[in-house]
Amino acid sequence: MDKGLAIYDTWRNADGLTPDQPEMWNFIDWGYHADTAVLGGVSAILNMLIAAAYKRAAFLHEAAQNCARAAELKEKSRQMVAAIIRRFWLADQKMFYDCTEPPLRKRSFSQHPHAVGLHFGLFDKPQRSTALDALLDPSLVQAEFYYQHFVLSALARHGRAAPALAIVRDRWGRMAREGSRTVWEAGGGPPAFNGCG
């Protein structure tokens, strides 16, 4: 686990963030592969996931009574979240934008970084409530089925069960209403991905 996390340390830039690696496909969720949101440069969601990984690794080290290493990883997580907030949080809009170099040269906003930060408990109280409000903003790029897990978890953990249930009824209910025999991979349903959806 530590060996894997150490790779991110070698990629970190002067801002304390990890840029997307050009030789890799940093797949996050199909929601980012629409005209409205394509990642590039440094992305809020990738760094949010790294901060979450540090926090979860700290939990495991604590369980193994490696207290010094756990404290170090907790601090790395806190520092990364602070760097994400400095770089991506727009106070006037009260939400995170997605990335520093959008290929379409248009800044996008999505549910993803808000949901992951809330799911893993990465935000302090003032940021937590504004991120939760942003998560329910219909203008944000919506997570596809895969990342809706984080959206639903974030809502449920923070007392918003009714909106979470409404999402389930809308998205998964559509599959049931259309008679699908399986769960779709993306919102386009069976016709998506050349009939492989």
PDB file of C-alpha atoms in Angstrom, residues 36-153:
ATOM      1  CA  THR A  36     -19.405  19.129 -21.320  1.00  0.00           C
ATOM      2  CA  ALA A  37     -16.510  17.698 -19.272  1.00  0.00           C
ATOM      3  CA  VAL A  38     -13.154  16.296 -20.329  1.00  0.00           C
ATOM      4  CA  LEU A  39     -10.240  16.292 -17.898  1.00  0.00           C
ATOM      5  CA  GLY A  40      -6.753  17.660 -18.573  1.00  0.00           C
ATOM      6  CA  GLY A  41      -3.766  19.052 -16.698  1.00  0.00           C
ATOM      7  CA  VAL A  42      -4.409  18.706 -12.978  1.00  0.00           C
ATOM      8  CA  SER A  43      -7.839  17.431 -11.989  1.00  0.00           C
ATOM      9  CA  ALA A  44      -9.734  17.972  -8.756  1.00  0.00           C
ATOM     10  CA  ILE A  45     -11.168  14.456  -8.756  1.00  0.00           C
ATOM     11  CA  LEU A  46      -7.856  12.596  -9.139  1.00  0.00           C
ATOM     12  CA  ASN A  47      -6.354  14.584  -6.277  1.00  0.00           C
ATOM     13  CA  MET A  48      -9.461  14.082  -4.150  1.00  0.00           C
ATOM     14  CA  LEU A  49      -9.086  10.328  -4.663  1.00  0.00           C
ATOM     15  CA  ILE A  50      -5.406  10.487  -3.651  1.00  0.00           C
ATOM     16  CA  ALA A  51      -6.293  12.459  -0.505  1.00  0.00           C
ATOM     17  CA  ALA A  52      -8.919   9.806   0.282  1.00  0.00           C
ATOM     18  CA  ALA A  53      -6.362   7.036  -0.280  1.00  0.00           C
ATOM     19  CA  TYR A  54      -3.972   8.667   2.195  1.00  0.00           C
ATOM     20  CA  LYS A  55      -6.779   8.905   4.748  1.00  0.00           C
ATOM     21  CA  ARG A  56      -7.825   5.258   4.307  1.00  0.00           C
ATOM     22  CA  ALA A  57      -4.177   4.136   4.472  1.00  0.00           C
ATOM     23  CA  ALA A  58      -3.822   6.051   7.749  1.00  0.00           C
ATOM     24  CA  PHE A  59      -6.813   4.130   9.109  1.00  0.00           C
ATOM     25  CA  LEU A  60      -5.144   0.815   8.236  1.00  0.00           C
ATOM     26  CA  HIS A  61      -1.848   1.886   9.784  1.00  0.00           C
ATOM     27  CA  GLU A  62      -3.684   2.891  12.957  1.00  0.00           C
ATOM     28  CA  ALA A  63      -5.326  -0.540  13.074  1.00  0.00           C
ATOM     29  CA  ALA A  64      -1.850  -2.091  12.793  1.00  0.00           C
ATOM     30  CA  GLN A  65      -0.650   0.278  15.560  1.00  0.00           C
ATOM     31  CA  ASN A  66       1.786   2.059  13.228  1.00  0.00           C
ATOM     32  CA  CYS A  67       0.826   5.370  14.824  1.00  0.00           C
ATOM     33  CA  ALA A  68       3.681   7.497  13.447  1.00  0.00           C
ATOM     34  CA  ARG A  69       2.989   6.400   9.863  1.00  0.00           C
ATOM     35  CA  ALA A  70      -0.761   6.899  10.375  1.00  0.00           C
ATOM     36  CA  ALA A  71      -0.166  10.471  11.574  1.00  0.00           C
ATOM     37  CA  GLU A  72       2.085  11.159   8.574  1.00  0.00           C
ATOM     38  CA  LEU A  73      -0.555   9.912   6.128  1.00  0.00           C
ATOM     39  CA  LYS A  74      -3.341  11.882   7.824  1.00  0.00           C
ATOM     40  CA  GLU A  75      -1.235  15.008   7.436  1.00  0.00           C
ATOM     41  CA  LYS A  76      -0.587  14.220   3.741  1.00  0.00           C
ATOM     42  CA  SER A  77      -4.328  13.873   3.237  1.00  0.00           C
ATOM     43  CA  ARG A  78      -5.038  17.191   5.000  1.00  0.00           C
ATOM     44  CA  GLN A  79      -2.338  18.976   2.982  1.00  0.00           C
ATOM     45  CA  MET A  80      -3.663  17.612  -0.294  1.00  0.00           C
ATOM     46  CA  VAL A  81      -7.247  18.640   0.519  1.00  0.00           C
ATOM     47  CA  ALA A  82      -5.986  22.136   1.402  1.00  0.00           C
ATOM     48  CA  ALA A  83      -4.128  22.286  -1.931  1.00  0.00           C
ATOM     49  CA  ILE A  84      -7.251  21.125  -3.800  1.00  0.00           C
ATOM     50  CA  ILE A  85      -9.338  23.803  -2.126  1.00  0.00           C
ATOM     51  CA  ARG A  86      -6.748  26.499  -2.911  1.00  0.00           C
ATOM     52  CA  ARG A  87      -6.572  25.463  -6.576  1.00  0.00           C
ATOM     53  CA  PHE A  88     -10.089  24.354  -7.483  1.00  0.00           C
ATOM     54  CA  TRP A  89     -12.614  25.876  -5.077  1.00  0.00           C
ATOM     55  CA  LEU A  90     -14.384  28.949  -6.470  1.00  0.00           C
ATOM     56  CA  ALA A  91     -15.763  30.873  -3.495  1.00  0.00           C
ATOM     57  CA  ASP A  92     -18.158  32.949  -5.596  1.00  0.00           C
ATOM     58  CA  GLN A  93     -19.727  29.854  -7.174  1.00  0.00           C
ATOM     59  CA  LYS A  94     -19.324  27.711  -4.035  1.00  0.00           C
ATOM     60  CA  MET A  95     -18.080  24.649  -5.893  1.00  0.00           C
ATOM     61  CA  PHE A  96     -15.000  22.952  -7.324  1.00  0.00           C
ATOM     62  CA  TYR A  97     -14.172  23.201 -10.996  1.00  0.00           C
ATOM     63  CA  ASP A  98     -12.855  20.064 -12.680  1.00  0.00           C
ATOM     64  CA  CYS A  99      -9.385  20.655 -14.082  1.00  0.00           C
ATOM     65  CA  THR A 100      -6.691  23.160 -15.009  1.00  0.00           C
ATOM     66  CA  GLU A 101      -6.428  22.365 -18.737  1.00  0.00           C
ATOM     67  CA  PRO A 102      -9.774  21.303 -20.175  1.00  0.00           C
ATOM     68  CA  PRO A 103      -9.159  20.093 -23.741  1.00  0.00           C
ATOM     69  CA  LEU A 104     -12.253  21.967 -24.924  1.00  0.00           C
ATOM     70  CA  ARG A 105     -10.948  25.146 -23.197  1.00  0.00           C
ATOM     71  CA  LYS A 106     -14.170  25.465 -21.270  1.00  0.00           C
ATOM     72  CA  ARG A 107     -14.193  25.138 -17.490  1.00  0.00           C
ATOM     73  CA  SER A 108     -16.549  22.431 -16.265  1.00  0.00           C
ATOM     74  CA  PHE A 109     -18.060  21.581 -12.892  1.00  0.00           C
ATOM     75  CA  SER A 110     -19.115  18.087 -11.877  1.00  0.00           C
ATOM     76  CA  GLN A 111     -20.569  16.130  -8.987  1.00  0.00           C
ATOM     77  CA  HIS A 112     -17.453  13.967  -8.738  1.00  0.00           C
ATOM     78  CA  PRO A 113     -15.010  15.898  -6.497  1.00  0.00           C
ATOM     79  CA  HIS A 114     -17.831  17.041  -4.222  1.00  0.00           C
ATOM     80  CA  ALA A 115     -19.180  13.493  -3.826  1.00  0.00           C
ATOM     81  CA  VAL A 116     -15.799  11.885  -3.161  1.00  0.00           C
ATOM     82  CA  GLY A 117     -14.784  14.553  -0.651  1.00  0.00           C
ATOM     83  CA  LEU A 118     -18.067  14.148   1.219  1.00  0.00           C
ATOM     84  CA  HIS A 119     -18.059  10.342   1.047  1.00  0.00           C
ATOM     85  CA  PHE A 120     -14.574  10.103   2.577  1.00  0.00           C
ATOM     86  CA  GLY A 121     -15.108  12.916   5.086  1.00  0.00           C
ATOM     87  CA  LEU A 122     -12.362  15.141   3.664  1.00  0.00           C
ATOM     88  CA  PHE A 123     -14.039  18.501   4.332  1.00  0.00           C
ATOM     89  CA  ASP A 124     -14.371  20.534   7.502  1.00  0.00           C
ATOM     90  CA  LYS A 125     -17.773  21.873   8.508  1.00  0.00           C
ATOM     91  CA  PRO A 126     -18.103  25.072   6.421  1.00  0.00           C
ATOM     92  CA  GLN A 127     -16.779  23.381   3.264  1.00  0.00           C
ATOM     93  CA  ARG A 128     -18.911  20.310   3.948  1.00  0.00           C
ATOM     94  CA  SER A 129     -22.250  22.128   3.766  1.00  0.00           C
ATOM     95  CA  THR A 130     -21.376  24.124   0.638  1.00  0.00           C
ATOM     96  CA  ALA A 131     -20.015  20.995  -1.102  1.00  0.00           C
ATOM     97  CA  LEU A 132     -23.265  19.206  -0.230  1.00  0.00           C
ATOM     98  CA  ASP A 133     -25.324  22.023  -1.728  1.00  0.00           C
ATOM     99  CA  ALA A 134     -23.125  21.949  -4.851  1.00  0.00           C
ATOM    100  CA  LEU A 135     -23.610  18.200  -5.168  1.00  0.00           C
ATOM    101  CA  LEU A 136     -27.342  18.771  -5.693  1.00  0.00           C
ATOM    102  CA  ASP A 137     -26.870  21.553  -8.261  1.00  0.00           C
ATOM    103  CA  PRO A 138     -28.487  20.248 -11.485  1.00  0.00           C
ATOM    104  CA  SER A 139     -26.122  22.334 -13.642  1.00  0.00           C
ATOM    105  CA  LEU A 140     -23.137  20.153 -12.622  1.00  0.00           C
ATOM    106  CA  VAL A 141     -21.972  17.329 -14.872  1.00  0.00           C
ATOM    107  CA  GLN A 142     -23.784  14.334 -13.435  1.00  0.00           C
ATOM    108  CA  ALA A 143     -21.928  11.210 -12.398  1.00  0.00           C
ATOM    109  CA  GLU A 144     -22.794   8.050 -14.306  1.00  0.00           C
ATOM    110  CA  PHE A 145     -23.965   4.881 -12.540  1.00  0.00           C
ATOM    111  CA  TYR A 146     -20.475   3.921 -11.381  1.00  0.00           C
ATOM    112  CA  TYR A 147     -19.805   7.182  -9.559  1.00  0.00           C
ATOM    113  CA  GLN A 148     -23.363   7.600  -8.347  1.00  0.00           C
ATOM    114  CA  HIS A 149     -22.260   5.312  -5.494  1.00  0.00           C
ATOM    115  CA  PHE A 150     -20.260   8.233  -4.098  1.00  0.00           C
ATOM    116  CA  VAL A 151     -23.109  10.680  -4.722  1.00  0.00           C
ATOM    117  CA  LEU A 152     -25.664   8.484  -2.946  1.00  0.00           C
ATOM    118  CA  SER A 153     -23.297   7.750  -0.068  1.00  0.00           C
TER     119      SER A 153
END
